[in-house]
Amino acid sequence: MSTIHSILLIAVISLVTALIRFLPFLIFRDKDHMPEALQYLGGILPAAIMGMLVVYCFKSTVVTAWPFGLPEVIATILVVASYLWKKNILLSVAAGTVFYMILVQGVFA
């Protein structure tokens, strides 16, 4: 595969991904004319996605052997505490991720 082909492939995939994500906003510019189903999904999906991410993060946690899931629990406590303190989900997730990596690669290695 040539470099130009790879660049074009990435560009097309990026364009299609962006179009799919922005299309509802382009079609339904006025919230009053947005279908109820789309409004419902817009309200419920963020919480559902966060729930799925939590389940995904804990799915491989081994609680029957050392370190018994301690890095995951400690990092989760940090995420919740930092969110309650600063009310910034991006900061909380980033801090929890960095702290978790420090725990699993340094403290509980």
C-alpha positions as a Python dict, from the first residue, in 0.01 Angstrom:
ca = {
    (1, 'M'): (0, 0, 0),
    (2, 'S'): (148, 333, -99),
    (3, 'T'): (183, 632, 132),
    (4, 'I'): (-59, 840, -77),
    (5, 'H'): (-317, 560, -62),
    (6, 'S'): (-280, 541, 318),
    (7, 'I'): (-318, 919, 355),
    (8, 'L'): (-627, 922, 134),
    (9, 'L'): (-776, 629, 324),
    (10, 'I'): (-724, 803, 659),
    (11, 'A'): (-867, 1128, 520),
    (12, 'V'): (-1183, 957, 390),
    (13, 'I'): (-1235, 764, 712),
    (14, 'S'): (-1189, 1084, 915),
    (15, 'L'): (-1430, 1276, 695),
    (16, 'V'): (-1699, 1007, 716),
    (17, 'T'): (-1658, 980, 1094),
    (18, 'A'): (-1686, 1357, 1138),
    (19, 'L'): (-1987, 1372, 905),
    (20, 'I'): (-2167, 1100, 1097),
    (21, 'R'): (-2106, 1282, 1426),
    (22, 'F'): (-2201, 1631, 1301),
    (23, 'L'): (-2493, 1531, 1077),
    (24, 'P'): (-2763, 1539, 1350),
    (25, 'F'): (-2650, 1890, 1451),
    (26, 'L'): (-2661, 2006, 1089),
    (27, 'I'): (-3004, 1854, 1024),
    (28, 'F'): (-3166, 1959, 1352),
    (29, 'R'): (-3025, 2308, 1414),
    (30, 'D'): (-3335, 2413, 1606),
    (31, 'K'): (-3393, 2209, 1923),
    (32, 'D'): (-3767, 2272, 1905),
    (33, 'H'): (-3792, 2073, 1581),
    (34, 'M'): (-3575, 1784, 1696),
    (35, 'P'): (-3759, 1449, 1717),
    (36, 'E'): (-3844, 1334, 2069),
    (37, 'A'): (-3651, 1009, 2022),
    (38, 'L'): (-3334, 1202, 1943),
    (39, 'Q'): (-3386, 1431, 2241),
    (40, 'Y'): (-3433, 1126, 2463),
    (41, 'L'): (-3115, 964, 2332),
    (42, 'G'): (-2925, 1289, 2382),
    (43, 'G'): (-3031, 1292, 2744),
    (44, 'I'): (-2978, 926, 2831),
    (45, 'L'): (-2672, 825, 2626),
    (46, 'P'): (-2402, 1019, 2815),
    (47, 'A'): (-2487, 839, 3141),
    (48, 'A'): (-2523, 505, 2963),
    (49, 'I'): (-2185, 545, 2793),
    (50, 'M'): (-2018, 634, 3124),
    (51, 'G'): (-2176, 325, 3280),
    (52, 'M'): (-2044, 107, 2998),
    (53, 'L'): (-1696, 255, 3042),
    (54, 'V'): (-1702, 175, 3413),
    (55, 'V'): (-1805, -185, 3342),
    (56, 'Y'): (-1536, -212, 3074),
    (57, 'C'): (-1269, -76, 3309),
    (58, 'F'): (-1353, -327, 3582),
    (59, 'K'): (-1420, -633, 3364),
    (60, 'S'): (-1066, -770, 3389),
    (61, 'T'): (-1009, -687, 3754),
    (62, 'V'): (-885, -990, 3948),
    (63, 'V'): (-1009, -972, 4306),
    (64, 'T'): (-884, -1317, 4410),
    (65, 'A'): (-510, -1246, 4379),
    (66, 'W'): (-265, -968, 4465),
    (67, 'P'): (-329, -671, 4443),
    (68, 'F'): (-698, -767, 4478),
    (69, 'G'): (-821, -480, 4259),
    (70, 'L'): (-669, -214, 4484),
    (71, 'P'): (-529, 1, 4197),
    (72, 'E'): (-871, 10, 4031),
    (73, 'V'): (-1053, 95, 4353),
    (74, 'I'): (-802, 364, 4454),
    (75, 'A'): (-809, 523, 4107),
    (76, 'T'): (-1190, 515, 4106),
    (77, 'I'): (-1201, 689, 4443),
    (78, 'L'): (-966, 954, 4305),
    (79, 'V'): (-1187, 1005, 3998),
    (80, 'V'): (-1503, 1042, 4206),
    (81, 'A'): (-1338, 1268, 4464),
    (82, 'S'): (-1177, 1493, 4203),
    (83, 'Y'): (-1506, 1521, 4015),
    (84, 'L'): (-1695, 1613, 4331),
    (85, 'W'): (-1424, 1869, 4409),
    (86, 'K'): (-1372, 2033, 4068),
    (87, 'K'): (-1684, 1928, 3868),
    (88, 'N'): (-1464, 1865, 3563),
    (89, 'I'): (-1505, 1519, 3412),
    (90, 'L'): (-1211, 1553, 3173),
    (91, 'L'): (-975, 1647, 3456),
    (92, 'S'): (-1111, 1365, 3674),
    (93, 'V'): (-1072, 1096, 3410),
    (94, 'A'): (-725, 1217, 3312),
    (95, 'A'): (-611, 1230, 3675),
    (96, 'G'): (-756, 885, 3744),
    (97, 'T'): (-590, 737, 3437),
    (98, 'V'): (-248, 882, 3520),
    (99, 'F'): (-279, 779, 3885),
    (100, 'Y'): (-389, 427, 3787),
    (101, 'M'): (-89, 388, 3557),
    (102, 'I'): (143, 503, 3835),
    (103, 'L'): (-16, 251, 4071),
    (104, 'V'): (3, -51, 3839),
    (105, 'Q'): (348, 24, 3702),
    (106, 'G'): (517, 159, 4014),
    (107, 'V'): (338, 90, 4341),
    (108, 'F'): (177, -250, 4277),
    (109, 'A'): (428, -376, 4017),
}
